[in-house]
Amino acid sequence: MNKPKVAFICVHNSCRSQIAEALGKYYASDVFESYSAGSETKPQINQDAVRLVKERYGIDMNKTQYSKLIHDIPNPDIAISMGCNVGCPYIGRGFDDDWGFEDPTGKSDEVFLEIIDEIEKHILQLKEQLKQD
């Protein structure tokens, strides 16, 4: 059985989508493959996200991930927007879900950690949902 490919998409692929990719791999690699991408890239992943994910989970996103464009990842079975408040990129088809997270870039660690907690909850819910399908 092939695991479904889940793509976490936001415009710059530097923060929320990168966190989701990291946590998807951490919590759900037995159920789905995790990818992240955007319609634009940044030279590096948001360093606040990198620091906080490393502190909390021991995952060094600087070593395991990089900012990617949508055409740089495999065709997803499930495409999830991380929040279109910044403008939703066109990925060639509709999104299966919009998790609607605010971009924590430039905000406090507390705001970042709230977003990380919410992404974690959504990853775990998606894992359970896909296990039942």
GROMACS .gro file of N, CA and C in nm:
model
  399
    1MET      N    1   0.084  -0.119   0.000
    1MET     CA    2   0.000   0.000   0.000
    1MET      C    3   0.088   0.125   0.000
    2ASN      N    4   0.061   0.213  -0.093
    2ASN     CA    5   0.133   0.340  -0.098
    2ASN      C    6   0.071   0.437   0.001
    3LYS      N    7   0.156   0.507   0.073
    3LYS     CA    8   0.107   0.609   0.166
    3LYS      C    9   0.068   0.732   0.085
    4PRO      N   10  -0.041   0.799   0.123
    4PRO     CA   11  -0.077   0.922   0.053
    4PRO      C   12   0.030   1.030   0.073
    5LYS      N   13   0.047   1.112  -0.029
    5LYS     CA   14   0.138   1.226  -0.023
    5LYS      C   15   0.057   1.349   0.017
    6VAL      N   16   0.098   1.410   0.127
    6VAL     CA   17   0.029   1.529   0.178
    6VAL      C   18   0.121   1.648   0.159
    7ALA      N   19   0.070   1.752   0.093
    7ALA     CA   20   0.147   1.874   0.071
    7ALA      C   21   0.089   1.986   0.155
    8PHE      N   22   0.175   2.050   0.233
    8PHE     CA   23   0.137   2.166   0.314
    8PHE      C   24   0.187   2.289   0.238
    9ILE      N   25   0.094   2.376   0.202
    9ILE     CA   26   0.124   2.485   0.110
    9ILE      C   27   0.099   2.620   0.175
   10CYS      N   28   0.197   2.709   0.166
   10CYS     CA   29   0.173   2.852   0.190
   10CYS      C   30   0.263   2.929   0.094
   11VAL      N   31   0.244   3.055   0.084
   11VAL     CA   32   0.307   3.133  -0.022
   11VAL      C   33   0.459   3.117  -0.025
   12HIS      N   34   0.526   3.143   0.087
   12HIS     CA   35   0.673   3.148   0.086
   12HIS      C   36   0.742   3.019   0.126
   13ASN      N   37   0.667   2.920   0.173
   13ASN     CA   38   0.725   2.794   0.218
   13ASN      C   39   0.844   2.818   0.310
   14SER      N   40   0.822   2.902   0.411
   14SER     CA   41   0.933   2.932   0.502
   14SER      C   42   0.897   2.916   0.649
   15CYS      N   43   0.769   2.900   0.682
   15CYS     CA   44   0.734   2.896   0.824
   15CYS      C   45   0.628   2.790   0.853
   16ARG      N   46   0.500   2.824   0.840
   16ARG     CA   47   0.393   2.731   0.878
   16ARG      C   48   0.399   2.599   0.802
   17SER      N   49   0.418   2.606   0.671
   17SER     CA   50   0.422   2.483   0.591
   17SER      C   51   0.544   2.399   0.626
   18GLN      N   52   0.655   2.465   0.658
   18GLN     CA   53   0.776   2.392   0.698
   18GLN      C   54   0.755   2.322   0.833
   19ILE      N   55   0.689   2.390   0.925
   19ILE     CA   56   0.658   2.330   1.055
   19ILE      C   57   0.569   2.208   1.033
   20ALA      N   58   0.468   2.221   0.947
   20ALA     CA   59   0.377   2.109   0.921
   20ALA      C   60   0.451   1.992   0.857
   21GLU      N   61   0.542   2.019   0.763
   21GLU     CA   62   0.620   1.911   0.703
   21GLU      C   63   0.701   1.839   0.811
   22ALA      N   64   0.769   1.916   0.896
   22ALA     CA   65   0.853   1.856   1.001
   22ALA      C   66   0.769   1.772   1.097
   23LEU      N   67   0.655   1.825   1.141
   23LEU     CA   68   0.572   1.753   1.237
   23LEU      C   69   0.500   1.635   1.171
   24GLY      N   70   0.467   1.649   1.043
   24GLY     CA   71   0.408   1.537   0.970
   24GLY      C   72   0.505   1.420   0.963
   25LYS      N   73   0.630   1.450   0.934
   25LYS     CA   74   0.733   1.345   0.929
   25LYS      C   75   0.755   1.286   1.069
   26TYR      N   76   0.753   1.372   1.169
   26TYR     CA   77   0.780   1.330   1.308
   26TYR      C   78   0.669   1.239   1.362
   27TYR      N   79   0.543   1.280   1.339
   27TYR     CA   80   0.431   1.209   1.400
   27TYR      C   81   0.362   1.108   1.309
   28ALA      N   82   0.369   1.126   1.179
   28ALA     CA   83   0.279   1.049   1.093
   28ALA      C   84   0.346   0.982   0.974
   29SER      N   85   0.477   0.967   0.976
   29SER     CA   86   0.545   0.908   0.860
   29SER      C   87   0.501   0.764   0.835
   30ASP      N   88   0.442   0.701   0.934
   30ASP     CA   89   0.390   0.566   0.914
   30ASP      C   90   0.256   0.566   0.839
   31VAL      N   91   0.191   0.683   0.829
   31VAL     CA   92   0.059   0.691   0.767
   31VAL      C   93   0.061   0.771   0.637
   32PHE      N   94   0.137   0.881   0.633
   32PHE     CA   95   0.144   0.961   0.509
   32PHE      C   96   0.282   1.022   0.493
   33GLU      N   97   0.313   1.057   0.368
   33GLU     CA   98   0.438   1.127   0.335
   33GLU      C   99   0.410   1.277   0.342
   34SER      N  100   0.500   1.352   0.402
   34SER     CA  101   0.481   1.496   0.421
   34SER      C  102   0.575   1.575   0.332
   35TYR      N  103   0.518   1.677   0.268
   35TYR     CA  104   0.594   1.770   0.184
   35TYR      C  105   0.544   1.910   0.214
   36SER      N  106   0.626   2.008   0.187
   36SER     CA  107   0.581   2.146   0.195
   36SER      C  108   0.633   2.219   0.073
   37ALA      N  109   0.559   2.324   0.034
   37ALA     CA  110   0.598   2.401  -0.084
   37ALA      C  111   0.523   2.533  -0.084
   38GLY      N  112   0.565   2.621  -0.175
   38GLY     CA  113   0.500   2.749  -0.190
   38GLY      C  114   0.508   2.798  -0.333
   39SER      N  115   0.444   2.910  -0.359
   39SER     CA  116   0.451   2.968  -0.494
   39SER      C  117   0.573   3.059  -0.507
   40GLU      N  118   0.636   3.089  -0.395
   40GLU     CA  119   0.762   3.163  -0.391
   40GLU      C  120   0.850   3.093  -0.286
   41THR      N  121   0.978   3.122  -0.286
   41THR     CA  122   1.064   3.067  -0.183
   41THR      C  123   1.137   3.178  -0.110
   42LYS      N  124   1.189   3.145   0.003
   42LYS     CA  125   1.277   3.234   0.080
   42LYS      C  126   1.415   3.170   0.083
   43PRO      N  127   1.520   3.248   0.102
   43PRO     CA  128   1.655   3.190   0.106
   43PRO      C  129   1.676   3.092   0.220
   44GLN      N  130   1.597   3.106   0.328
   44GLN     CA  131   1.609   3.013   0.439
   44GLN      C  132   1.474   3.002   0.510
   45ILE      N  133   1.460   2.894   0.585
   45ILE     CA  134   1.340   2.874   0.665
   45ILE      C  135   1.341   2.977   0.778
   46ASN      N  136   1.224   3.021   0.820
   46ASN     CA  137   1.212   3.116   0.930
   46ASN      C  138   1.291   3.065   1.050
   47GLN      N  139   1.386   3.144   1.095
   47GLN     CA  140   1.478   3.098   1.200
   47GLN      C  141   1.412   3.088   1.338
   48ASP      N  142   1.306   3.162   1.361
   48ASP     CA  143   1.231   3.144   1.487
   48ASP      C  144   1.163   3.008   1.486
   49ALA      N  145   1.105   2.970   1.372
   49ALA     CA  146   1.042   2.838   1.360
   49ALA      C  147   1.147   2.728   1.378
   50VAL      N  148   1.261   2.745   1.314
   50VAL     CA  149   1.369   2.646   1.325
   50VAL      C  150   1.410   2.629   1.472
   51ARG      N  151   1.432   2.740   1.541
   51ARG     CA  152   1.476   2.737   1.681
   51ARG      C  153   1.372   2.669   1.770
   52LEU      N  154   1.247   2.709   1.756
   52LEU     CA  155   1.143   2.657   1.846
   52LEU      C  156   1.110   2.510   1.819
   53VAL      N  157   1.110   2.469   1.693
   53VAL     CA  158   1.085   2.328   1.661
   53VAL      C  159   1.202   2.243   1.710
   54LYS      N  160   1.324   2.296   1.699
   54LYS     CA  161   1.440   2.222   1.748
   54LYS      C  162   1.435   2.209   1.900
   55GLU      N  163   1.399   2.318   1.969
   55GLU     CA  164   1.390   2.314   2.116
   55GLU      C  165   1.284   2.215   2.162
   56ARG      N  166   1.169   2.216   2.097
   56ARG     CA  167   1.056   2.135   2.143
   56ARG      C  168   1.064   1.989   2.099
   57TYR      N  169   1.109   1.965   1.973
   57TYR     CA  170   1.102   1.829   1.918
   57TYR      C  171   1.238   1.768   1.884
   58GLY      N  172   1.343   1.849   1.891
   58GLY     CA  173   1.475   1.800   1.853
   58GLY      C  174   1.495   1.787   1.703
   59ILE      N  175   1.406   1.848   1.625
   59ILE     CA  176   1.414   1.843   1.478
   59ILE      C  177   1.489   1.967   1.430
   60ASP      N  178   1.594   1.948   1.353
   60ASP     CA  179   1.668   2.061   1.296
   60ASP      C  180   1.625   2.081   1.151
   61MET      N  181   1.527   2.167   1.131
   61MET     CA  182   1.474   2.191   0.996
   61MET      C  183   1.579   2.247   0.902
   62ASN      N  184   1.681   2.316   0.956
   62ASN     CA  185   1.788   2.366   0.869
   62ASN      C  186   1.863   2.251   0.801
   63LYS      N  187   1.867   2.135   0.867
   63LYS     CA  188   1.939   2.021   0.812
   63LYS      C  189   1.851   1.930   0.728
   64THR      N  190   1.720   1.925   0.758
   64THR     CA  191   1.633   1.827   0.693
   64THR      C  192   1.541   1.886   0.587
   65GLN      N  193   1.529   2.018   0.579
   65GLN     CA  194   1.432   2.079   0.489
   65GLN      C  195   1.490   2.206   0.425
   66TYR      N  196   1.423   2.250   0.318
   66TYR     CA  197   1.458   2.375   0.252
   66TYR      C  198   1.332   2.430   0.185
   67SER      N  199   1.334   2.556   0.150
   67SER     CA  200   1.220   2.621   0.088
   67SER      C  201   1.206   2.572  -0.057
   68LYS      N  202   1.086   2.521  -0.091
   68LYS     CA  203   1.061   2.459  -0.221
   68LYS      C  204   0.942   2.521  -0.292
   69LEU      N  205   0.946   2.518  -0.424
   69LEU     CA  206   0.831   2.559  -0.505
   69LEU      C  207   0.739   2.439  -0.525
   70ILE      N  208   0.615   2.466  -0.560
   70ILE     CA  209   0.516   2.360  -0.576
   70ILE      C  210   0.561   2.255  -0.677
   71HIS      N  211   0.626   2.297  -0.786
   71HIS     CA  212   0.667   2.199  -0.887
   71HIS      C  213   0.790   2.117  -0.844
   72ASP      N  214   0.847   2.148  -0.727
   72ASP     CA  215   0.964   2.074  -0.676
   72ASP      C  216   0.926   1.951  -0.592
   73ILE      N  217   0.798   1.933  -0.567
   73ILE     CA  218   0.755   1.819  -0.485
   73ILE      C  219   0.668   1.726  -0.570
   74PRO      N  220   0.651   1.600  -0.526
   74PRO     CA  221   0.563   1.509  -0.601
   74PRO      C  222   0.419   1.559  -0.601
   75ASN      N  223   0.342   1.517  -0.700
   75ASN     CA  224   0.199   1.551  -0.704
   75ASN      C  225   0.132   1.500  -0.577
   76PRO      N  226   0.069   1.586  -0.500
   76PRO     CA  227   0.010   1.541  -0.373
   76PRO      C  228  -0.125   1.472  -0.395
   77ASP      N  229  -0.154   1.380  -0.304
   77ASP     CA  230  -0.288   1.321  -0.297
   77ASP      C  231  -0.380   1.412  -0.217
   78ILE      N  232  -0.321   1.483  -0.122
   78ILE     CA  233  -0.394   1.576  -0.037
   78ILE      C  234  -0.314   1.705  -0.031
   79ALA      N  235  -0.380   1.817  -0.059
   79ALA     CA  236  -0.315   1.948  -0.053
   79ALA      C  237  -0.384   2.033   0.053
   80ILE      N  238  -0.305   2.082   0.147
   80ILE     CA  239  -0.358   2.160   0.258
   80ILE      C  240  -0.296   2.298   0.257
   81SER      N  241  -0.382   2.399   0.253
   81SER     CA  242  -0.336   2.537   0.267
   81SER      C  243  -0.318   2.565   0.415
   82MET      N  244  -0.209   2.632   0.446
   82MET     CA  245  -0.181   2.664   0.586
   82MET      C  246  -0.255   2.789   0.632
   83GLY      N  247  -0.313   2.861   0.539
   83GLY     CA  248  -0.388   2.982   0.572
   83GLY      C  249  -0.375   3.082   0.460
   84CYS      N  250  -0.487   3.117   0.403
   84CYS     CA  251  -0.484   3.202   0.284
   84CYS      C  252  -0.494   3.349   0.318
   85ASN      N  253  -0.471   3.383   0.443
   85ASN     CA  254  -0.478   3.525   0.479
   85ASN      C  255  -0.368   3.606   0.410
   86VAL      N  256  -0.265   3.539   0.362
   86VAL     CA  257  -0.157   3.609   0.292
   86VAL      C  258  -0.178   3.602   0.142
   87GLY      N  259  -0.275   3.525   0.096
   87GLY     CA  260  -0.297   3.503  -0.046
   87GLY      C  261  -0.264   3.359  -0.079
   88CYS      N  262  -0.362   3.288  -0.132
   88CYS     CA  263  -0.344   3.145  -0.159
   88CYS      C  264  -0.274   3.124  -0.293
   89PRO      N  265  -0.168   3.045  -0.295
   89PRO     CA  266  -0.104   3.016  -0.422
   89PRO      C  267  -0.189   2.920  -0.506
   90TYR      N  268  -0.177   2.928  -0.636
   90TYR     CA  269  -0.245   2.833  -0.725
   90TYR      C  270  -0.155   2.712  -0.740
   91ILE      N  271  -0.209   2.593  -0.714
   91ILE     CA  272  -0.128   2.472  -0.719
   91ILE      C  273  -0.171   2.377  -0.831
   92GLY      N  274  -0.258   2.424  -0.919
   92GLY     CA  275  -0.301   2.339  -1.030
   92GLY      C  276  -0.432   2.267  -1.002
   93ARG      N  277  -0.481   2.278  -0.880
   93ARG     CA  278  -0.608   2.218  -0.841
   93ARG      C  279  -0.652   2.281  -0.709
   94GLY      N  280  -0.772   2.248  -0.666
   94GLY     CA  281  -0.822   2.303  -0.541
   94GLY      C  282  -0.754   2.241  -0.420
   95PHE      N  283  -0.763   2.310  -0.308
   95PHE     CA  284  -0.710   2.256  -0.183
   95PHE      C  285  -0.812   2.161  -0.121
   96ASP      N  286  -0.764   2.058  -0.055
   96ASP     CA  287  -0.852   1.965   0.016
   96ASP      C  288  -0.895   2.022   0.151
   97ASP      N  289  -0.813   2.110   0.206
   97ASP     CA  290  -0.846   2.170   0.334
   97ASP      C  291  -0.764   2.299   0.349
   98ASP      N  292  -0.816   2.393   0.427
   98ASP     CA  293  -0.744   2.516   0.461
   98ASP      C  294  -0.741   2.521   0.613
   99TRP      N  295  -0.621   2.505   0.669
   99TRP     CA  296  -0.609   2.503   0.813
   99TRP      C  297  -0.615   2.643   0.872
  100GLY      N  298  -0.602   2.746   0.793
  100GLY     CA  299  -0.631   2.882   0.835
  100GLY      C  300  -0.546   2.941   0.946
  101PHE      N  301  -0.418   2.905   0.951
  101PHE     CA  302  -0.330   2.959   1.054
  101PHE      C  303  -0.278   3.096   1.018
  102GLU      N  304  -0.273   3.184   1.117
  102GLU     CA  305  -0.210   3.314   1.098
  102GLU      C  306  -0.059   3.293   1.085
  103ASP      N  307   0.006   3.377   1.008
  103ASP     CA  308   0.151   3.369   0.994
  103ASP      C  309   0.215   3.430   1.118
  104PRO      N  310   0.294   3.350   1.195
  104PRO     CA  311   0.355   3.404   1.316
  104PRO      C  312   0.485   3.482   1.293
  105THR      N  313   0.528   3.493   1.168
  105THR     CA  314   0.654   3.561   1.138
  105THR      C  315   0.657   3.700   1.201
  106GLY      N  316   0.766   3.728   1.273
  106GLY     CA  317   0.783   3.858   1.335
  106GLY      C  318   0.712   3.873   1.468
  107LYS      N  319   0.643   3.770   1.513
  107LYS     CA  320   0.569   3.777   1.638
  107LYS      C  321   0.648   3.710   1.751
  108SER      N  322   0.592   3.711   1.871
  108SER     CA  323   0.661   3.658   1.989
  108SER      C  324   0.671   3.506   1.985
  109ASP      N  325   0.760   3.452   2.069
  109ASP     CA  326   0.772   3.307   2.082
  109ASP      C  327   0.638   3.246   2.125
  110GLU      N  328   0.564   3.315   2.211
  110GLU     CA  329   0.436   3.263   2.258
  110GLU      C  330   0.339   3.243   2.141
  111VAL      N  331   0.335   3.339   2.050
  111VAL     CA  332   0.248   3.327   1.932
  111VAL      C  333   0.296   3.212   1.845
  112PHE      N  334   0.425   3.202   1.824
  112PHE     CA  335   0.483   3.092   1.746
  112PHE      C  336   0.444   2.957   1.807
  113LEU      N  337   0.460   2.945   1.939
  113LEU     CA  338   0.430   2.819   2.006
  113LEU      C  339   0.282   2.783   1.997
  114GLU      N  340   0.195   2.883   2.001
  114GLU     CA  341   0.051   2.857   1.984
  114GLU      C  342   0.025   2.799   1.844
  115ILE      N  343   0.088   2.857   1.742
  115ILE     CA  344   0.071   2.808   1.605
  115ILE      C  345   0.130   2.667   1.593
  116ILE      N  346   0.247   2.644   1.651
  116ILE     CA  347   0.309   2.511   1.647
  116ILE      C  348   0.216   2.409   1.714
  117ASP      N  349   0.158   2.445   1.829
  117ASP     CA  350   0.064   2.355   1.898
  117ASP      C  351  -0.056   2.322   1.809
  118GLU      N  352  -0.110   2.424   1.741
  118GLU     CA  353  -0.225   2.402   1.654
  118GLU      C  354  -0.188   2.314   1.534
  119ILE      N  355  -0.072   2.338   1.477
  119ILE     CA  356  -0.028   2.254   1.365
  119ILE      C  357  -0.013   2.110   1.412
  120GLU      N  358   0.046   2.090   1.529
  120GLU     CA  359   0.061   1.955   1.584
  120GLU      C  360  -0.075   1.887   1.598
  121LYS      N  361  -0.174   1.958   1.655
  121LYS     CA  362  -0.309   1.901   1.670
  121LYS      C  363  -0.367   1.859   1.535
  122HIS      N  364  -0.352   1.946   1.435
  122HIS     CA  365  -0.406   1.916   1.303
  122HIS      C  366  -0.335   1.797   1.238
  123ILE      N  367  -0.204   1.788   1.257
  123ILE     CA  368  -0.128   1.674   1.203
  123ILE      C  369  -0.179   1.544   1.265
  124LEU      N  370  -0.197   1.543   1.396
  124LEU     CA  371  -0.244   1.423   1.465
  124LEU      C  372  -0.387   1.387   1.424
  125GLN      N  373  -0.471   1.488   1.403
  125GLN     CA  374  -0.608   1.462   1.355
  125GLN      C  375  -0.606   1.404   1.214
  126LEU      N  376  -0.522   1.461   1.128
  126LEU     CA  377  -0.511   1.410   0.991
  126LEU      C  378  -0.461   1.266   0.992
  127LYS      N  379  -0.365   1.237   1.075
  127LYS     CA  380  -0.313   1.101   1.087
  127LYS      C  381  -0.426   1.004   1.124
  128GLU      N  382  -0.504   1.038   1.225
  128GLU     CA  383  -0.614   0.952   1.268
  128GLU      C  384  -0.718   0.936   1.158
  129GLN      N  385  -0.749   1.044   1.092
  129GLN     CA  386  -0.848   1.041   0.983
  129GLN      C  387  -0.802   0.949   0.870
  130LEU      N  388  -0.676   0.960   0.832
  130LEU     CA  389  -0.624   0.878   0.722
  130LEU      C  390  -0.609   0.731   0.763
  131LYS      N  391  -0.584   0.706   0.890
  131LYS     CA  392  -0.576   0.567   0.936
  131LYS      C  393  -0.711   0.498   0.925
  132GLN      N  394  -0.819   0.576   0.941
  132GLN     CA  395  -0.953   0.520   0.935
  132GLN      C  396  -1.004   0.502   0.792
  133ASP      N  397  -0.949   0.579   0.698
  133ASP     CA  398  -0.995   0.572   0.558
  133ASP      C  399  -0.949   0.444   0.491
   0.00000   0.00000   0.00000
